[in-house]
Structure formats: structure tokens, C-alpha cells
mmCIF file of C-alpha atoms in Angstrom:
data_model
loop_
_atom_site.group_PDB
_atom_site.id
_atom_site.type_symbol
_atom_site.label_atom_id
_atom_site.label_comp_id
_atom_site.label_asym_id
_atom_site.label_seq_id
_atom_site.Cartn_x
_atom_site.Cartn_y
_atom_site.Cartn_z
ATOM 1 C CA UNK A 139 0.000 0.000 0.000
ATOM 2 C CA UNK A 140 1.566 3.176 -1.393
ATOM 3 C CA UNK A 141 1.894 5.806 1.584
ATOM 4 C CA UNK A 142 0.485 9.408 0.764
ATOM 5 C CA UNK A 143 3.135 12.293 -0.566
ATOM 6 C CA UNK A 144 2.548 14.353 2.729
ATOM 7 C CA UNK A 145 4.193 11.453 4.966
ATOM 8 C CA UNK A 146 6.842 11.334 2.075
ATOM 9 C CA UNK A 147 7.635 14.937 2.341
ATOM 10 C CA UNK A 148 7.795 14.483 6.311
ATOM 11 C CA UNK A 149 10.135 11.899 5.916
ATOM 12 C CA UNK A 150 12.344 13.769 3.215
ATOM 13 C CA UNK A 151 12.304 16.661 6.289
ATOM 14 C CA UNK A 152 12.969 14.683 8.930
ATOM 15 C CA UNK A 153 16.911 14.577 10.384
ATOM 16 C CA UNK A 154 18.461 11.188 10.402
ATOM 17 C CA UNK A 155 21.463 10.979 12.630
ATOM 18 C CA UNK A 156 22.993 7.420 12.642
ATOM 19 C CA UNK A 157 20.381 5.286 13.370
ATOM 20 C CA UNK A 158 17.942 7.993 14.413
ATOM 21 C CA UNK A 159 15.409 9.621 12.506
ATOM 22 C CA UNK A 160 14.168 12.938 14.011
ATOM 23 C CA UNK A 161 10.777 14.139 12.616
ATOM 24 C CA UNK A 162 10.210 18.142 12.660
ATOM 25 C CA UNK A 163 8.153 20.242 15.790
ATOM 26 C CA UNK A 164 4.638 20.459 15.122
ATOM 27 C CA UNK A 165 3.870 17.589 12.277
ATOM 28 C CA UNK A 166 0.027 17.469 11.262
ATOM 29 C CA UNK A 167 -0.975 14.359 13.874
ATOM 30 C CA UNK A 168 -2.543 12.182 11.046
ATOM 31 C CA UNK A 169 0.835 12.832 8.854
ATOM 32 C CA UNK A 170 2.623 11.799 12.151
ATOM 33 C CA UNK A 171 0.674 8.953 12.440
ATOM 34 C CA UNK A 172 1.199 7.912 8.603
ATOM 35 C CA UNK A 173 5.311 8.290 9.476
ATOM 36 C CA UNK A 174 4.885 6.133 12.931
ATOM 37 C CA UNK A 175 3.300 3.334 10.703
ATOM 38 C CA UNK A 176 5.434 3.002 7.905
ATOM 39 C CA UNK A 177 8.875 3.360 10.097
ATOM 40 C CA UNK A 178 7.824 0.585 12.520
ATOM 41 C CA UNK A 179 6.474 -1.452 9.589
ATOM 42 C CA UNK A 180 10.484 -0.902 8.648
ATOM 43 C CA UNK A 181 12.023 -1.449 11.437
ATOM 44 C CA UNK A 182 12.350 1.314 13.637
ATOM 45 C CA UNK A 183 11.339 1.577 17.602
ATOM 46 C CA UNK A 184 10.295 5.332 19.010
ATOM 47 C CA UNK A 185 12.255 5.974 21.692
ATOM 48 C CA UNK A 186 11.249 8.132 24.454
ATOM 49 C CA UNK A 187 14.812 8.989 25.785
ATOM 50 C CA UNK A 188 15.557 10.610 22.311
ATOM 51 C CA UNK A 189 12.106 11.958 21.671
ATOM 52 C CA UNK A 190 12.703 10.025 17.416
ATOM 53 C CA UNK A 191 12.807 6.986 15.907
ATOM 54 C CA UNK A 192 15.496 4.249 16.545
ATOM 55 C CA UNK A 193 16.415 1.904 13.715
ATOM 56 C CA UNK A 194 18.177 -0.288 17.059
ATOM 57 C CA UNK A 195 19.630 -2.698 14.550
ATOM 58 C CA UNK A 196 22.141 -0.228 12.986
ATOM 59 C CA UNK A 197 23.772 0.759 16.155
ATOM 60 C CA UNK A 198 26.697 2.066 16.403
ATOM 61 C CA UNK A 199 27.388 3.166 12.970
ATOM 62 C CA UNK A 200 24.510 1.813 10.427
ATOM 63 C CA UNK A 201 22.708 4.940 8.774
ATOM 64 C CA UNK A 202 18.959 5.094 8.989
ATOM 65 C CA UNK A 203 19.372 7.710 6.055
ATOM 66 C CA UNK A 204 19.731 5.034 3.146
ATOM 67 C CA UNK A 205 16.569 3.304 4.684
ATOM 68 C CA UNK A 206 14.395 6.416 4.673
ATOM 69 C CA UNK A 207 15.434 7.380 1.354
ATOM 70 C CA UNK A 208 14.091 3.609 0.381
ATOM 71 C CA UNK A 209 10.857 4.251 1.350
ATOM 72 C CA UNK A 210 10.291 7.730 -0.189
ATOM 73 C CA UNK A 211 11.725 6.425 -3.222
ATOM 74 C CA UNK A 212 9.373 3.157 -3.017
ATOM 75 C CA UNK A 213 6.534 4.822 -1.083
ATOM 76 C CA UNK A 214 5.809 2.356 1.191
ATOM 77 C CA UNK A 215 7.544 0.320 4.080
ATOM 78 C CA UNK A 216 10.999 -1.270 3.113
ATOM 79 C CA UNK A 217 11.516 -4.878 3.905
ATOM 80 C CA UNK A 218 14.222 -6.330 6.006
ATOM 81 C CA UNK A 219 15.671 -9.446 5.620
ATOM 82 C CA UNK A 220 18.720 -8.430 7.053
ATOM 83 C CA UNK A 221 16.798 -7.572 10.425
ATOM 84 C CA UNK A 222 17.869 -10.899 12.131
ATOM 85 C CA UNK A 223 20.493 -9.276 14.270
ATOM 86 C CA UNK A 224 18.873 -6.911 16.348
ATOM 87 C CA UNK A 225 21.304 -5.184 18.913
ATOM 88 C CA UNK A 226 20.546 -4.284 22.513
ATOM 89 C CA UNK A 227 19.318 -1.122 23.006
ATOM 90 C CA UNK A 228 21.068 1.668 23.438
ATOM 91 C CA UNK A 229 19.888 2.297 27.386
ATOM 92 C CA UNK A 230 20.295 -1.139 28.490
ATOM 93 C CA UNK A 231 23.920 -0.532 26.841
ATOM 94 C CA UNK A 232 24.451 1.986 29.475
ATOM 95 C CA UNK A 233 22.763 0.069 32.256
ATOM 96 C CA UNK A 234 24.603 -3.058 31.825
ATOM 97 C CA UNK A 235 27.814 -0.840 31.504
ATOM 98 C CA UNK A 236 27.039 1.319 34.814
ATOM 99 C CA UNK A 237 27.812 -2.181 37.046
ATOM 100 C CA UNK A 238 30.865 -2.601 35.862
ATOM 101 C CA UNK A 239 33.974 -1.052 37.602
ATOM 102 C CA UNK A 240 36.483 0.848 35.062
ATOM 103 C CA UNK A 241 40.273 1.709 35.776
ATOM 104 C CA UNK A 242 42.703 3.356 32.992
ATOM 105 C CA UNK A 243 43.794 0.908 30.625
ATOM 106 C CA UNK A 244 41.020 -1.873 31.246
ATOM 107 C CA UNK A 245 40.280 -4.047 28.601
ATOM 108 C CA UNK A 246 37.263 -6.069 27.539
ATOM 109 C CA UNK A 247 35.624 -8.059 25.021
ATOM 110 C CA UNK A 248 32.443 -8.415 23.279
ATOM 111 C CA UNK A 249 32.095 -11.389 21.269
ATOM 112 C CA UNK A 250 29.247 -12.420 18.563
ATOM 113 C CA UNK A 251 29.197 -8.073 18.834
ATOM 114 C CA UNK A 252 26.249 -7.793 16.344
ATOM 115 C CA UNK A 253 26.507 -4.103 15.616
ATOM 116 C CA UNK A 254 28.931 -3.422 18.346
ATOM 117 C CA UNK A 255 26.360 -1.307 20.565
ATOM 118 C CA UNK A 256 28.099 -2.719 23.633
ATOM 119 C CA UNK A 257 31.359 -2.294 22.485
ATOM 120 C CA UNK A 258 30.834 1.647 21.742
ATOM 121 C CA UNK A 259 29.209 2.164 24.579
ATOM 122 C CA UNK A 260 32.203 0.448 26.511
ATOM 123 C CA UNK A 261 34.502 2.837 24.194
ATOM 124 C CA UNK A 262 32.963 6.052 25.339
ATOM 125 C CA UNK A 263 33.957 5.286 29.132
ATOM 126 C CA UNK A 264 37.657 4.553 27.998
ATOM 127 C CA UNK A 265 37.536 0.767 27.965
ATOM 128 C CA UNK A 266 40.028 -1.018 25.424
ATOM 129 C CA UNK A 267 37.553 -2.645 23.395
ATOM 130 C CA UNK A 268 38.368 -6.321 20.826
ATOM 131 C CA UNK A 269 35.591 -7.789 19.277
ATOM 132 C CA UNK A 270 34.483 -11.032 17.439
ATOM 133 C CA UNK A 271 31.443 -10.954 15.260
ATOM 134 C CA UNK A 272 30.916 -13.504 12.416
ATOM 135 C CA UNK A 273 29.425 -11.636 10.149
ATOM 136 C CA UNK A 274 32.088 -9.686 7.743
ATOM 137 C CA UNK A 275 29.697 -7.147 7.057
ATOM 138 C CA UNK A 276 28.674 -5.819 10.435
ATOM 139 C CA UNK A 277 32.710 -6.273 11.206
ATOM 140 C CA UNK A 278 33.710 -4.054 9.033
ATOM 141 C CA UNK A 279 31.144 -1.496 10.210
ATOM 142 C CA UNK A 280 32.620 -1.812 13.829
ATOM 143 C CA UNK A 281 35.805 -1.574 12.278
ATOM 144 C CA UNK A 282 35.183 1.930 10.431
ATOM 145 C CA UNK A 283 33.794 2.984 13.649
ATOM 146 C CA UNK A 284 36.558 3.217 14.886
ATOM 147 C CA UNK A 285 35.415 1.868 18.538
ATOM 148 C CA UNK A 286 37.512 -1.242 18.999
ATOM 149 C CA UNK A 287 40.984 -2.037 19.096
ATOM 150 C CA UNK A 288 40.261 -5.372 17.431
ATOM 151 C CA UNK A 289 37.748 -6.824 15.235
ATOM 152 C CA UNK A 290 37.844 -10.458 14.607
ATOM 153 C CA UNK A 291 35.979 -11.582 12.174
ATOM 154 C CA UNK A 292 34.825 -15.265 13.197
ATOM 155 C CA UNK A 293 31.829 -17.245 15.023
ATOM 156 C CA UNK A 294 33.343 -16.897 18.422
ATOM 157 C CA UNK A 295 32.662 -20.776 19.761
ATOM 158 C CA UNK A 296 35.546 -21.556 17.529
ATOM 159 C CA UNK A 297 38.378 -19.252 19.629
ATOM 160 C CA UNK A 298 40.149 -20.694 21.640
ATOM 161 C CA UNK A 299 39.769 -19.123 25.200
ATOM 162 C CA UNK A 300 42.633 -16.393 26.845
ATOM 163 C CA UNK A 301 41.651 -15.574 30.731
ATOM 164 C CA UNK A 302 43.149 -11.929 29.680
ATOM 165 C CA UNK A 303 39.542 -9.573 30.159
ATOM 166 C CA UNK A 304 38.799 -7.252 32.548
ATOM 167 C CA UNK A 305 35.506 -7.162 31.442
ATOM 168 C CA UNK A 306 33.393 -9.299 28.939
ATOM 169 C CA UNK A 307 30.346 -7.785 27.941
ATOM 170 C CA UNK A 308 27.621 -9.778 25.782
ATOM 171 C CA UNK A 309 23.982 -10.294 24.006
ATOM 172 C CA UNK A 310 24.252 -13.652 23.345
ATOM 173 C CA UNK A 311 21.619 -15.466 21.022
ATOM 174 C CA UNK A 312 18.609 -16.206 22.976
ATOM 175 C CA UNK A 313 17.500 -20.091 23.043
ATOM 176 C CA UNK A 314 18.881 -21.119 26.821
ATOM 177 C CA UNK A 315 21.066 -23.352 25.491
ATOM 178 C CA UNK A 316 23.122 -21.545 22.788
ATOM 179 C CA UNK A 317 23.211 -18.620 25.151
ATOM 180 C CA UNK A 318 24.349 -20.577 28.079
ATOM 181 C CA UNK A 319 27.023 -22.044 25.956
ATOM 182 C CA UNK A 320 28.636 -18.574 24.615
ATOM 183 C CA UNK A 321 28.364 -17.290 28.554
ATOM 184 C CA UNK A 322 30.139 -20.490 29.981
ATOM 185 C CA UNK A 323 32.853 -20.127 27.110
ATOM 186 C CA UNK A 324 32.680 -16.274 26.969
ATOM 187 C CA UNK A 325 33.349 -16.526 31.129
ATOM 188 C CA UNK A 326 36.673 -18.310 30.331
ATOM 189 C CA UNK A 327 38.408 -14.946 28.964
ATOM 190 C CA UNK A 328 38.115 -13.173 32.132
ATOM 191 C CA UNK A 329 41.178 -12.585 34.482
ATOM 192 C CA UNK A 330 41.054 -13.335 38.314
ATOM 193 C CA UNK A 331 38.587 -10.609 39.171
ATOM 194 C CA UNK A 332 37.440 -9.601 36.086
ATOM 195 C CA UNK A 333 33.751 -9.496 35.587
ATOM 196 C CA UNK A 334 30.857 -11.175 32.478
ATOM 197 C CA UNK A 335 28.003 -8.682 32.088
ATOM 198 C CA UNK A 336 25.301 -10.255 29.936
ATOM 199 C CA UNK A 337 21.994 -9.157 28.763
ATOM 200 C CA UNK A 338 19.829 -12.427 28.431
ATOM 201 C CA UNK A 339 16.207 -13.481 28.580
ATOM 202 C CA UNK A 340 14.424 -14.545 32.230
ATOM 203 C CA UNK A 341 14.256 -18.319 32.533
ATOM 204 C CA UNK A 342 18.154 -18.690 31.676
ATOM 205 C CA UNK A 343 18.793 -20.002 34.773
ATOM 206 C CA UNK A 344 16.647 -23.192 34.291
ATOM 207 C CA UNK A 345 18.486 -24.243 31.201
ATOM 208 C CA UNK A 346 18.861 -28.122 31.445
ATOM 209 C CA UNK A 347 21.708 -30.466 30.305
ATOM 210 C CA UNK A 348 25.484 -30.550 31.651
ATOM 211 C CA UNK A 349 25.855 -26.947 30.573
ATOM 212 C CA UNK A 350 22.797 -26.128 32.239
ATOM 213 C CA UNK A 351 24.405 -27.691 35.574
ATOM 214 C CA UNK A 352 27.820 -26.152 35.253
ATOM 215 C CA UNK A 353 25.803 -22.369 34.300
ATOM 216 C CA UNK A 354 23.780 -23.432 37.283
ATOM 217 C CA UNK A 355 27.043 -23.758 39.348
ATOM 218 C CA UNK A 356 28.456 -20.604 38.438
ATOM 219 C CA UNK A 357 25.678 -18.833 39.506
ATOM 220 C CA UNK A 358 25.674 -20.313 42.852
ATOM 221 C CA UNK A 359 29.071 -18.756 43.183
ATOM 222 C CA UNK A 360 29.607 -15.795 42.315
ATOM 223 C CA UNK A 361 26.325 -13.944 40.164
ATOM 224 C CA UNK A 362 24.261 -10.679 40.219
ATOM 225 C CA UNK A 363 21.220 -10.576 38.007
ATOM 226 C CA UNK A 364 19.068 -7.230 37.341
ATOM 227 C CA UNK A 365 15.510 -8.133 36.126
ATOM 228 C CA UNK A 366 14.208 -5.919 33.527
ATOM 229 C CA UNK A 367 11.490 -3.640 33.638
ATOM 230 C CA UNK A 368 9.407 -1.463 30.918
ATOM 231 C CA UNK A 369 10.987 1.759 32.628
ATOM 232 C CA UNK A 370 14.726 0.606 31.969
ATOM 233 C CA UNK A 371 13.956 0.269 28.034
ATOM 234 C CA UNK A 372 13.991 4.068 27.102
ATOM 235 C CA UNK A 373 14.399 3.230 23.481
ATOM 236 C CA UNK A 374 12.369 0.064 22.461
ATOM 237 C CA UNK A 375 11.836 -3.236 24.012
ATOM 238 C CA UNK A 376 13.596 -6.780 22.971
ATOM 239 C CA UNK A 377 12.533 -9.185 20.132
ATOM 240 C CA UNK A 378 12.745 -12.823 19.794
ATOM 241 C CA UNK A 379 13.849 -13.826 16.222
ATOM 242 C CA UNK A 380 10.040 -14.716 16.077
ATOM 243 C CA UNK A 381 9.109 -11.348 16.523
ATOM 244 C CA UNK A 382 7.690 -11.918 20.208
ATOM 245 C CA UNK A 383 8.578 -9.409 22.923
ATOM 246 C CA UNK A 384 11.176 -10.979 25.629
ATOM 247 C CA UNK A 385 11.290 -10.387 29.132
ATOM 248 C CA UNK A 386 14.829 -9.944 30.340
ATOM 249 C CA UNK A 387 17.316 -9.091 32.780
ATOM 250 C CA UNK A 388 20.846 -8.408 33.553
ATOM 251 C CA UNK A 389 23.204 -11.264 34.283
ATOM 252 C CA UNK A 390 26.745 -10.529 35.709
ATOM 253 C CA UNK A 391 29.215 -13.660 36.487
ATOM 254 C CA UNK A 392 32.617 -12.891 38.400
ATOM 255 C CA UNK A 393 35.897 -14.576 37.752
ATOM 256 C CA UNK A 394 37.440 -14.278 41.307
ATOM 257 C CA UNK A 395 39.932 -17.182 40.575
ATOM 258 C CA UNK A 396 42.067 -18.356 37.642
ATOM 259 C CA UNK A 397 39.498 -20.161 34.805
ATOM 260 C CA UNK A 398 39.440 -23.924 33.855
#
């Protein structure tokens, strides 16, 4: 269905920073409405915090320009197969970031980085930032960023561990088991003390299987977990690759002895 030329012309007005679209003061409401609908039909999540539209799967460094100029051109919604990575939003970024001690010269890690939302947020407060995403695409867009020291370019089950982290920051996939299984490996890079902050979906905890026990274990030990709650998602709100909304919380594992 072709969307009228007076939500066009809002959309060829609006200001698209990054991932953000910005819409002008004082649109006509039912033009408004007409942009709200055809940029979440695309993709994009209103955020509150920002007061404009978040395309959340471009963070850091994706441009939400090329996508509006798309639908003008087309005049309708754009689809999005490559949607399948969705990155965490930017708040949580900041939330899961704001637990975690920082000294000059700190490193960390965020493997299977998506986007690398984590990783520039970790950036911004002066962490020494590698990453490992599989994709070579999305790699090379946290490479031009300019926001890690590393980029590795690789499905991170496949490197072999280092206990040489500060920090390891994560959004690992979300079936229990998959995600338990990056955590437990991801856990191995930290160094005595260092810390695993990971945002993951409620139920975790009761993953079964021998993985399930040892995640189990770890958690007995040494573990902090946030829940989630509509007020902490300033900027959208977490989907399953199904497209259903996920409750989740913050999960943070400590390494206060050497890894085995």
C-alpha cells in the first residue's frame, strides 16, 4: 500500500542521525501517524529517551538515512531481511555498563558483537575494546567505527579461550542453550577478578543439560542478576527472532579465581 506524498515529504524533512530519525516540531498528527506506521512497519522503535525513531539494529554506525530514502523512493515500508540481528538497546547498553567497575587501561571483550552497541558504549567510558562478530559485514562497520581495538571476524565458539579480560560484555543469542554455551565459554576470557556482564532473557537459569548444571554452578558462586522492567527500556523493548517481545534481565558472572 503506497503511503500518501505528505508522509513522504515528512520523511524527506525529517533529520536522520545514525540510526535515528528525528521528525520536525509540530507535524500534522494524522501525517505523524502515517510516518509512525510506515517506520515501525520498517524497522524502527520510538524511543522516548531521544524523543525520534530508533532503527536499534544499525547501532553504532549503520545509517537510517539510506533506509528512509528507500521508502520515499518506493513509497511504502521497506523490507528487512537483514533484520535478524537486532542489537541491545542503546539504554540497556548503558545500564549493563554502569555495574561494571572501570580503571585506565582496562580491557574487555564483546564477542558475537552484532553491531557493536556494547562495544561503543564500553569505548565512550575509555575501555580497550576487541571484538568477534561472524558476520564480515557488520565487522567491518565496527571496524570503520573506529570503537575497537580489534575486530575479529569469526563465530566466536571456535576461539580458543585467553583468561586476559577485565571485562566481557555480551547479548548472546537467545534459546537457553546456545546462550548458556557462549556465557560459559565467553566466562573463560576473564582474568582473576574480572567481571561477564550479559543481557539475556528470564528463565536462563533453568536451562537443562550438563551446561545447564555447570551455568547453574556458576551462579551459585559468584552472580548478580538485574531483572528488567518497561521503565529501563527508554528506546524500544527486545525481540525474539520470532518477533515476540522478551522479558529480560541483567546477568553478571565474576571470575574471582584463575578459569578452567
Amino acid at each position: 500500500m503506497l503511503i500518501a506524498k505528505a508522509v513522504c515529504r515528512e520523511l524527506e524533512l525529517a533529520v536522520c542521525d545514525g540510526p535515528v530519525v528525528r521528525l520536525r516540531e509540530g507535524v500534522d498528527p494524522v501525517v505523524a501517524d502515517g510516518v509512525h506506521r510506515v517506520l515501525t512497519r520498517s524497522g524502527a522503535c520510538w524511543s522516548f529517551r531521544q524523543r525520534a525513531y530508533v532503527f536499534a539494529d544499525l547501532y553504532p554506525s549503520g545509517r537510517a538515512a539510506e533506509l528512509v530514502e528507500r521508502i520515499v523512493a518506493r513509497r511504502c515500508a521497506v523490507p528487512r531481511p537483514d533484520r535478524g540481528v537486532v542489537s541491545c538497546p542503546q539504554s540497556i547498553a548503558e545500564l549493563l555498563w554502569s555495574e561494571i567497575p572501570h580503571g585506565e587501561g582496562m580491557e574487555a571483550l564483546e564477542p558475537s558483537a552484532g553491531h557493536g552497541v556494547l562495544a561503543a558504549e564500553g569505548a565512550a567510558r575509555g575501555w580497550v575494546m576487541d571484538c568477534y562478530e561472524i558476520d564480515g559485514d557488520r565487522a567491518a562497520d565496527i571496524t570503520r567505527a573506529g570503537i575497537a581495538r580489534t575486530v575479529g571476524t569469526a563465530d566466536f565458539l571456535t576461539i580458543e579461550a585467553r583468561a586476559e579480560y577485565d571485562a566481557v560484555v555480551m547479548y548472546p543469542p537467545h534459546r537457553r542453550n546456545v546462550a548458556v554455551e557462549h556465557i560459559l565459554h565467553a566466562h573463560r576470557f576473564l582474568r582473576p577478578g574480572g567481571v561477564l556482564g550479559a543481557l539475556v532473557s528470564i528463565g536462563i537459569e533453568n536451562t537443562a543439560g550438563p551446561a545447564g548444571r555447570k551455568f547453574q554452578e556458576l551462579l551459585k558462586c559468584s552472580s548478580y542478576i538485574h531483572v528488567l522492567d518497561d521503565h529501563d527500556f527508554e528506546d524500544g523493548y527486545l525481540l525474539s527472532p520470532t518477533g515476540l517481545r522478551l522479558r529480560a534481565q541483567l546477568l553478571y558472572l565474576y571470575a574471582d579465581d584463575a578459569q578452567g
